[in-house]
XYZ file of C-alpha atoms in Angstrom:
588
model
C 0.000 0.000 0.000
C 1.286 3.475 -0.877
C 2.296 5.708 1.986
C -0.335 8.238 3.090
C 0.131 11.750 1.745
C -0.581 15.221 3.067
C -2.756 17.316 0.776
C -2.018 21.039 0.520
C -5.082 23.178 -0.190
C -4.281 26.743 -1.414
C -7.331 28.803 -0.426
C -8.063 32.104 -2.154
C -10.567 34.945 -2.324
C -12.773 33.830 -5.220
C -13.725 37.329 -6.402
C -12.244 37.913 -9.839
C -11.670 41.086 -11.845
C -8.568 41.957 -9.897
C -8.792 40.453 -6.402
C -8.234 36.736 -7.059
C -5.730 37.391 -9.804
C -3.548 39.464 -7.462
C -3.422 36.664 -4.909
C -2.694 33.604 -7.075
C 1.095 33.809 -6.918
C 1.254 34.428 -3.170
C -1.229 31.677 -2.349
C 0.546 29.035 -4.427
C 3.891 30.143 -3.000
C 2.570 29.405 0.495
C 1.423 25.968 -0.655
C 4.775 25.149 -2.256
C 6.687 26.369 0.793
C 4.569 24.256 3.136
C 5.003 21.149 0.976
C 8.777 21.629 0.841
C 8.976 22.171 4.591
C 7.091 18.957 5.316
C 9.006 16.797 2.844
C 12.371 18.066 4.083
C 11.605 17.583 7.787
C 9.252 14.598 8.087
C 9.720 10.947 7.174
C 7.597 7.861 7.057
C 8.577 4.924 9.243
C 10.205 3.325 6.180
C 12.631 6.247 6.018
C 11.314 7.942 2.879
C 10.332 11.646 2.917
C 6.682 12.435 3.555
C 4.928 13.148 0.272
C 2.713 16.179 -0.241
C 0.247 16.725 -3.040
C -1.026 20.187 -3.939
C -4.428 20.948 -5.419
C -4.308 21.624 -9.159
C -5.671 25.146 -8.666
C -6.283 27.557 -5.875
C -9.638 27.017 -4.165
C -12.022 29.945 -4.204
C -15.315 28.131 -3.807
C -17.125 24.830 -3.412
C -16.571 23.579 -6.996
C -12.814 23.884 -6.720
C -12.958 22.385 -3.231
C -14.765 19.376 -4.713
C -12.191 18.984 -7.497
C -9.432 19.073 -4.899
C -11.236 16.434 -2.815
C -11.537 14.176 -5.875
C -7.799 14.428 -6.514
C -6.954 13.719 -2.883
C -9.349 10.753 -2.706
C -7.362 8.786 -5.303
C -3.964 9.727 -3.871
C -4.282 8.299 -0.329
C -4.359 11.700 1.359
C -4.723 11.231 5.102
C -4.480 14.883 6.146
C -4.909 18.322 4.649
C -3.185 21.620 5.305
C -5.117 24.578 3.939
C -3.071 27.737 3.423
C -4.128 31.284 2.637
C -2.825 34.858 2.756
C -6.235 36.512 2.554
C -9.914 36.576 3.296
C -11.806 33.657 1.690
C -15.280 32.155 2.004
C -15.094 29.836 4.993
C -17.635 27.049 4.663
C -17.370 27.139 0.852
C -13.647 26.376 0.827
C -13.066 24.212 3.927
C -12.159 20.542 3.881
C -15.327 18.655 4.823
C -13.996 15.092 4.483
C -14.562 13.502 7.922
C -11.673 11.054 7.353
C -8.866 13.595 6.970
C -6.862 15.258 9.753
C -7.095 19.012 9.178
C -5.039 22.151 9.716
C -5.256 25.693 8.382
C -2.369 28.162 8.110
C -3.527 31.766 7.871
C -0.804 34.231 6.864
C -0.249 36.975 9.425
C -0.086 40.064 7.239
C -1.834 43.406 7.254
C -2.340 43.815 3.494
C -4.908 41.008 3.389
C -6.850 39.544 6.340
C -5.591 35.931 6.375
C -6.211 35.935 10.115
C -9.850 36.811 9.584
C -10.325 33.838 7.271
C -8.528 31.596 9.750
C -10.887 32.621 12.536
C -13.888 32.293 10.250
C -13.024 28.817 9.018
C -12.112 27.625 12.524
C -15.599 28.629 13.634
C -17.003 26.669 10.690
C -14.943 23.599 11.534
C -15.977 23.748 15.174
C -19.659 24.283 14.442
C -19.722 21.386 11.981
C -17.888 18.905 14.184
C -14.729 18.750 12.081
C -11.866 19.732 14.409
C -8.916 21.468 12.762
C -5.560 22.800 13.922
C -5.135 26.562 13.713
C -1.721 27.866 12.579
C -0.951 31.571 12.737
C 2.418 33.310 13.024
C 3.215 35.402 16.087
C 4.610 38.357 14.134
C 3.246 40.292 11.154
C 4.964 39.591 7.818
C 5.083 41.642 4.634
C 2.971 40.216 1.862
C 6.095 39.802 -0.275
C 7.781 37.667 2.386
C 7.434 34.016 1.377
C 9.488 32.589 4.231
C 7.783 30.509 6.898
C 8.314 31.884 10.434
C 9.922 29.518 12.951
C 6.816 29.269 15.141
C 4.706 28.386 12.099
C 7.290 25.824 10.972
C 7.157 24.136 14.364
C 3.386 23.765 14.229
C 3.271 22.594 10.616
C 5.936 19.948 11.273
C 4.254 18.801 14.479
C 0.936 18.530 12.647
C 2.500 16.644 9.748
C 4.312 14.127 11.968
C 1.140 13.326 13.869
C -1.011 13.172 10.762
C 1.192 10.731 8.867
C 1.433 8.597 12.018
C -2.361 8.356 11.942
C -2.273 7.551 8.239
C 0.353 4.832 8.606
C -1.688 3.021 11.260
C -4.897 2.984 9.253
C -5.679 -0.378 7.676
C -2.779 -2.261 9.283
C -2.913 -5.198 11.701
C -1.961 -5.918 15.299
C -0.588 -9.470 15.538
C -1.377 -11.298 18.781
C 1.077 -14.196 18.864
C -0.641 -16.090 21.604
C -2.971 -14.396 24.028
C -2.768 -13.123 27.604
C 0.441 -13.516 29.588
C 0.201 -14.045 33.344
C -3.051 -12.120 33.738
C -1.553 -8.840 32.487
C -4.571 -6.727 31.504
C -2.653 -4.863 28.830
C -2.320 -8.221 27.054
C -6.111 -8.532 26.733
C -6.449 -7.294 23.150
C -9.449 -4.963 22.895
C -10.493 -5.075 19.221
C -12.881 -2.147 19.640
C -10.040 0.105 20.786
C -7.791 -0.816 17.874
C -10.617 -0.491 15.348
C -12.222 2.708 16.585
C -9.220 4.716 17.737
C -6.382 3.539 15.499
C -8.042 2.013 12.436
C -6.054 -1.196 13.073
C -7.340 -4.752 12.608
C -6.359 -7.173 15.407
C -5.206 -10.631 14.268
C -4.771 -13.675 16.513
C -2.147 -16.331 15.766
C -1.690 -19.219 18.181
C 1.882 -19.701 19.410
C 1.741 -23.227 18.057
C 2.159 -21.659 14.602
C 5.785 -20.975 15.513
C 6.246 -24.633 16.441
C 4.591 -25.745 13.189
C 6.883 -23.611 11.075
C 9.931 -24.861 12.944
C 8.826 -28.483 12.485
C 8.092 -28.125 8.776
C 11.041 -25.755 8.206
C 8.870 -22.936 6.898
C 11.535 -20.225 6.860
C 14.301 -19.023 4.564
C 17.046 -21.612 5.084
C 19.769 -19.453 3.534
C 18.903 -16.534 5.771
C 18.821 -18.831 8.770
C 22.408 -19.911 8.100
C 23.442 -16.267 7.674
C 21.678 -15.210 10.882
C 23.083 -18.098 12.902
C 26.611 -17.313 11.724
C 26.093 -13.684 12.753
C 24.875 -14.800 16.168
C 27.897 -17.039 16.698
C 30.239 -14.211 15.705
C 28.552 -11.348 17.562
C 26.286 -12.553 20.383
C 28.645 -13.327 23.222
C 27.141 -15.273 26.092
C 26.975 -13.689 29.530
C 26.842 -15.130 33.001
C 24.696 -18.171 33.694
C 22.950 -17.235 36.917
C 21.290 -20.616 37.351
C 22.451 -23.105 39.963
C 25.204 -25.353 38.577
C 23.107 -28.495 38.965
C 20.300 -27.157 36.744
C 22.278 -25.244 34.132
C 21.694 -26.368 30.582
C 24.488 -28.216 28.820
C 26.489 -26.738 25.976
C 24.580 -28.986 23.578
C 21.263 -27.706 24.912
C 22.359 -24.072 24.660
C 23.538 -24.511 21.081
C 20.172 -26.016 20.173
C 18.391 -23.117 21.889
C 20.395 -20.601 19.834
C 19.318 -22.323 16.642
C 15.717 -22.373 17.813
C 15.511 -18.672 18.777
C 17.077 -17.625 15.471
C 14.455 -19.639 13.595
C 11.764 -18.155 15.824
C 12.930 -14.645 14.950
C 12.687 -15.296 11.216
C 9.293 -16.937 11.648
C 7.773 -14.150 13.740
C 9.015 -11.557 11.269
C 7.530 -13.540 8.374
C 4.167 -13.823 10.163
C 4.124 -10.028 10.368
C 5.472 -9.058 6.966
C 5.323 -12.106 4.742
C 8.272 -13.406 2.742
C 8.387 -14.125 -1.012
C 10.957 -16.865 -0.384
C 8.210 -18.910 1.263
C 6.182 -18.701 -1.952
C 9.096 -20.192 -3.867
C 9.156 -23.016 -1.305
C 5.470 -23.794 -1.921
C 4.053 -22.023 1.146
C 1.801 -19.468 -0.566
C -0.470 -18.585 2.355
C 2.468 -18.161 4.716
C 4.322 -16.002 2.182
C 1.658 -13.301 2.386
C 2.104 -12.473 6.066
C -0.638 -10.741 8.018
C -0.140 -7.054 7.197
C 1.326 -6.529 10.662
C 2.438 -3.102 11.823
C 2.873 -4.116 15.458
C 2.187 -7.014 17.756
C 3.333 -9.015 20.722
C 4.369 -12.451 21.896
C 2.589 -14.053 24.849
C 5.515 -16.233 25.827
C 4.946 -16.742 29.531
C 3.934 -19.214 30.552
C 2.363 -21.611 28.078
C 5.399 -21.179 25.821
C 8.354 -20.442 28.058
C 7.586 -23.287 30.468
C 8.789 -25.716 27.795
C 10.279 -23.760 24.873
C 13.151 -21.228 24.657
C 11.856 -17.790 25.577
C 11.144 -14.936 23.195
C 13.720 -12.492 24.555
C 16.195 -12.753 21.660
C 13.399 -12.562 19.095
C 11.801 -9.543 20.730
C 15.103 -7.727 21.242
C 16.327 -8.214 17.665
C 12.983 -7.403 16.030
C 12.718 -4.197 18.096
C 16.305 -3.154 17.298
C 17.350 -0.965 14.351
C 19.729 -3.583 12.911
C 20.269 -7.313 12.580
C 22.413 -9.669 10.462
C 21.285 -7.822 7.321
C 22.424 -4.418 8.607
C 20.237 -1.402 9.482
C 16.507 -2.101 9.253
C 13.225 -0.656 10.418
C 12.281 -2.010 13.854
C 9.338 -4.380 14.055
C 7.281 -3.295 17.056
C 7.023 -6.479 19.109
C 5.837 -6.337 22.723
C 6.948 -8.613 25.511
C 4.127 -10.636 27.091
C 1.863 -9.451 24.271
C 1.151 -6.209 26.128
C -1.007 -4.705 23.399
C -1.146 -1.300 25.077
C 2.594 -1.041 25.536
C 3.050 -2.139 21.925
C 0.791 0.752 20.927
C 2.895 3.120 23.026
C 6.036 1.769 21.334
C 4.415 2.306 17.947
C 3.569 5.931 18.700
C 7.178 6.631 19.623
C 8.566 4.862 16.577
C 6.238 6.512 14.066
C 7.133 9.970 15.406
C 10.906 9.451 15.528
C 11.990 6.529 13.354
C 13.940 5.267 16.386
C 13.635 1.999 18.254
C 11.243 1.912 21.205
C 12.386 0.371 24.475
C 10.016 -2.023 26.229
C 10.560 -2.057 29.994
C 9.056 -2.930 33.335
C 8.611 0.156 35.495
C 10.264 -1.687 38.319
C 11.498 0.411 41.251
C 11.644 4.022 42.445
C 14.978 4.757 44.102
C 14.818 7.836 46.321
C 18.079 9.722 47.023
C 17.894 8.592 50.651
C 17.372 4.949 49.717
C 20.291 5.027 47.270
C 22.566 6.591 49.864
C 21.483 4.098 52.523
C 22.167 1.081 50.306
C 25.306 2.279 48.498
C 26.754 5.171 50.491
C 26.555 7.371 47.371
C 24.296 10.428 47.200
C 22.730 10.909 43.743
C 23.774 14.037 41.865
C 23.199 15.791 38.574
C 20.031 14.710 36.777
C 19.769 11.799 39.228
C 19.729 14.035 42.315
C 15.958 13.730 42.863
C 15.990 9.967 42.499
C 15.271 7.757 39.509
C 13.227 4.821 38.264
C 14.708 1.419 37.461
C 13.484 0.365 34.021
C 14.287 -3.309 33.490
C 12.718 -6.227 31.682
C 13.489 -9.860 30.967
C 15.995 -9.205 28.216
C 13.794 -8.143 25.303
C 14.728 -4.446 25.088
C 16.053 -3.039 21.799
C 19.849 -2.936 21.794
C 19.735 0.756 20.808
C 19.153 1.390 24.522
C 22.829 0.668 25.201
C 23.468 4.321 24.273
C 26.473 3.340 22.173
C 25.422 5.000 18.904
C 27.136 8.344 18.331
C 26.189 11.457 16.407
C 28.623 13.553 14.370
C 29.828 15.337 17.512
C 30.419 12.084 19.367
C 27.376 12.381 21.629
C 25.536 9.259 22.720
C 22.180 9.021 20.930
C 19.540 6.635 19.706
C 19.269 7.157 15.964
C 16.442 6.811 13.495
C 17.017 3.455 11.859
C 17.941 4.993 8.511
C 20.881 6.821 10.148
C 22.339 3.725 11.814
C 25.832 2.703 10.665
C 27.727 -0.539 10.983
C 29.937 1.195 13.551
C 26.837 1.974 15.630
C 25.584 -1.597 15.349
C 28.957 -3.041 16.298
C 29.165 -0.777 19.359
C 25.681 -1.800 20.522
C 26.526 -5.481 20.080
C 29.833 -5.092 21.919
C 28.001 -3.551 24.895
C 25.521 -6.453 25.043
C 25.911 -10.000 26.203
C 23.293 -12.728 26.186
C 22.737 -14.487 29.470
C 21.199 -17.954 29.616
C 17.606 -17.459 30.711
C 16.758 -17.653 34.399
C 15.230 -21.121 34.552
C 12.983 -20.191 37.450
C 11.151 -17.873 35.061
C 11.862 -19.612 31.767
C 11.974 -23.381 32.187
C 12.486 -23.875 28.453
C 15.709 -21.878 28.427
C 16.716 -19.297 25.854
C 18.810 -16.163 26.203
C 18.166 -12.679 27.585
C 19.944 -9.559 26.373
C 21.994 -7.957 29.132
C 23.359 -4.401 29.109
C 23.054 -1.084 30.886
C 22.157 2.221 29.268
C 25.600 3.745 29.545
C 24.857 7.354 28.588
C 22.858 10.386 29.623
C 20.267 10.909 26.890
C 16.977 12.816 26.568
C 14.115 10.337 26.432
C 10.335 10.218 26.758
C 8.543 7.466 28.652
C 4.956 6.805 27.664
C 2.123 4.419 28.334
C -1.355 3.960 26.888
C -3.957 2.643 29.336
C -7.602 1.625 29.052
C -9.904 2.711 31.881
C -13.426 1.358 32.265
C -16.005 4.070 31.658
C -13.363 6.418 30.287
C -11.592 4.622 27.446
C -7.965 5.058 26.388
C -5.698 7.586 28.118
C -2.040 8.361 27.430
C 0.676 9.099 29.987
C 3.882 10.960 29.090
C 7.026 11.635 31.120
C 9.964 13.440 29.547
C 13.310 13.004 31.244
C 16.804 11.561 30.913
C 18.597 8.280 31.164
C 21.211 8.629 33.886
C 24.452 6.803 34.577
C 25.538 5.712 38.035
C 29.020 4.953 39.339
C 29.884 1.360 38.474
C 29.818 0.145 42.062
C 26.460 1.843 42.681
C 24.979 0.363 39.513
C 26.258 -3.074 40.477
C 24.816 -2.894 44.002
C 21.368 -1.778 42.852
C 21.249 -4.032 39.792
C 22.129 -7.144 41.788
C 18.988 -6.631 43.880
C 16.849 -7.578 40.845
C 17.828 -9.971 38.059
C 21.380 -9.027 37.010
C 21.057 -10.916 33.704
C 18.554 -8.423 32.280
C 19.073 -4.995 30.654
C 18.839 -1.919 32.881
C 18.006 1.725 32.204
C 18.021 4.275 35.020
C 15.433 6.964 34.189
C 15.022 10.369 35.815
C 11.810 12.163 34.770
C 11.937 15.956 34.546
C 10.310 17.323 37.695
C 7.985 20.350 37.618
C 7.325 20.387 41.394
C 3.555 20.143 40.955
C 0.903 17.489 40.401
C 2.128 14.092 39.278
C 5.565 15.620 38.688
C 5.989 16.993 42.198
C 8.793 14.444 42.579
C 9.985 11.209 40.999
C 7.983 9.187 43.529
C 4.776 10.873 42.327
C 5.511 9.928 38.722
C 5.895 6.281 39.674
C 2.864 6.409 41.980
C 0.657 7.741 39.178
C 1.951 5.446 36.424
C -0.906 3.401 35.026
C 0.652 -0.051 34.553
C 3.671 -2.235 35.175
C 5.116 -1.535 31.729
C 6.253 1.544 29.842
C 7.866 2.439 26.526
C 10.933 4.641 26.179
C 11.642 6.700 23.049
C 14.660 8.839 22.263
C 14.254 12.613 22.565
C 11.743 14.868 24.237
C 8.748 14.166 22.018
C 5.958 14.793 24.520
C 4.533 17.691 22.522
C 4.371 15.537 19.379
C 2.627 12.800 21.369
C 0.052 15.256 22.714
C -0.743 16.407 19.175
C -1.004 12.820 17.919
C -3.241 11.838 20.846
C -5.627 14.702 20.099
C -5.908 13.545 16.492
C -6.907 10.092 17.742
C -9.227 11.592 20.417
C -7.183 10.054 23.239
C -6.856 12.330 26.293
C -3.490 12.752 27.989
C -3.720 11.914 31.681
C -0.217 12.839 32.806
C 2.574 14.856 31.202
C 5.342 17.347 31.934
C 5.334 19.161 28.586
C 5.563 22.983 28.812
C 2.187 24.624 28.196
C 3.491 26.697 25.281
C 4.386 23.514 23.376
C 0.896 22.005 23.538
C -0.770 21.997 20.115
C -4.278 20.581 19.781
C -7.209 21.320 17.462
C -8.680 24.809 17.798
C -11.999 23.404 19.056
C -10.283 22.252 22.263
C -10.218 25.890 23.462
C -14.012 25.868 23.528
C -13.796 23.258 26.290
C -11.724 25.536 28.536
C -8.411 27.357 28.377
C -7.354 27.469 32.030
C -7.172 23.744 32.809
C -5.972 22.206 29.537
C -5.955 18.652 30.900
C -9.654 18.816 31.804
C -10.486 20.479 28.495
C -8.710 17.657 26.674
C -10.854 15.055 28.456
C -14.076 16.896 27.638
C -13.147 17.426 23.989
C -12.129 13.799 23.442
C -15.295 12.633 25.190
C -17.448 14.869 23.021
C -15.927 13.929 19.682
C -15.394 10.258 20.462
C -12.974 7.952 18.639
C -11.618 8.917 15.234
C -13.286 5.928 13.534
C -16.867 5.670 14.738
């Protein structure tokens, strides 16, 4: 399926005999500038630039609006940005397609009242139940100035990133490999949520399908040999923390490595399909299931007797494998459908890997000092949260990728280099699975996030009587002295990957302190994404009609549809709830 496009609608005063003619060049220049800005600054998850399509003519009335809509309908337009430097006829020129995400940029100039049109058409959108984002520059420009002001750029880019995220979800599938793990409610796939809020079709595949494909060798045998050789050369084994009398033999471990490599290929093929399977005579399997995201139940019906899914989950979620850099496949541990959705949001907005983690422990400064003798300092001075899971986190979380200045980062997958991949692999070892948890064996990735990086933790939750809500916490990964890290890490499972996370404190509400963040977190899992992307998440959530229950994003960065102001401007969190409740899910 072709990537969704953003349609640019140049809106103009339709009065001819001098007025419209004088505005044609300026109006189309705004449209071209907006399209260039979006394509140069926004990418799809596959790494290609976001495509924009501009109406064939300026739009001065309902006939031209209809012609524009016809063009957009056959070009997979998921969102529209209307632009104008002047007064136009509001309800005659607006985008009335209920399936598109909408924004309007009104030029702030004194020669022509673009601001008046913007206000007029926002009123029309609000009155007709078609929420739209209002974009208007802070400072007056001359009519001959075709540059886009920085504040306008920020809003257009934020709108475009959210809109194409919505478009890329529509029509895709969530793949439940298995069902509910250990009674975790997030693993109970709610098909109504996926259908109505995201436009995603849930698919259920029993875990026995993995066993069937292993038994009948339904995978690319050449790629298996390549992947296994890569594993032997790059995946060094870590400590075996099991009692000596129960440790698996070398022969057993070698067999488990072969199994988990096959499982990785198989799970990927179930998501995406594989033409090699067609050549082998497996036509149905070659198609895949149109998966955009999914999860693996694993515990316990699988991991009590088969090698666990940690290697598979870690490698699929990572931005590279034996074939080099690749787009991560969003694959949630324990089939936590809601954490998978959180991971997807982060990935679609950044192109980076998303880190699946248990939100395990809050370490107060006093507790750290009592246990280790060290008083936290720097970004860790107010305490931090131990993010750790069973070894399925993306290897990008090692913090070993570097930008051009040598800073530790997590990169969009298309910017990953072999040097980055090698550094991440070198920082990771693979510990034999803790047999108390995983009786079937397997291997868990083990590393620590060894860098201070800006990150955003997020979590989608479902609440009875309320529906979906999103939680957002911007902050930093922090590093601890080696002896402190060792002391704290040994108190959990030291064969799993660890990230120490310090949310940014605002000294009020849920961000009064780090303890309050943990106390208000909605589930045992969270997703971590590189960068401070809370504002982008808030915009995306508003497009999907999902209220944000907790965040520490500065008020001036919050960008939601104009109609939200009608629900209150003093308490934006409450207004968000009322607006989302009024409009309901994006797909009725």
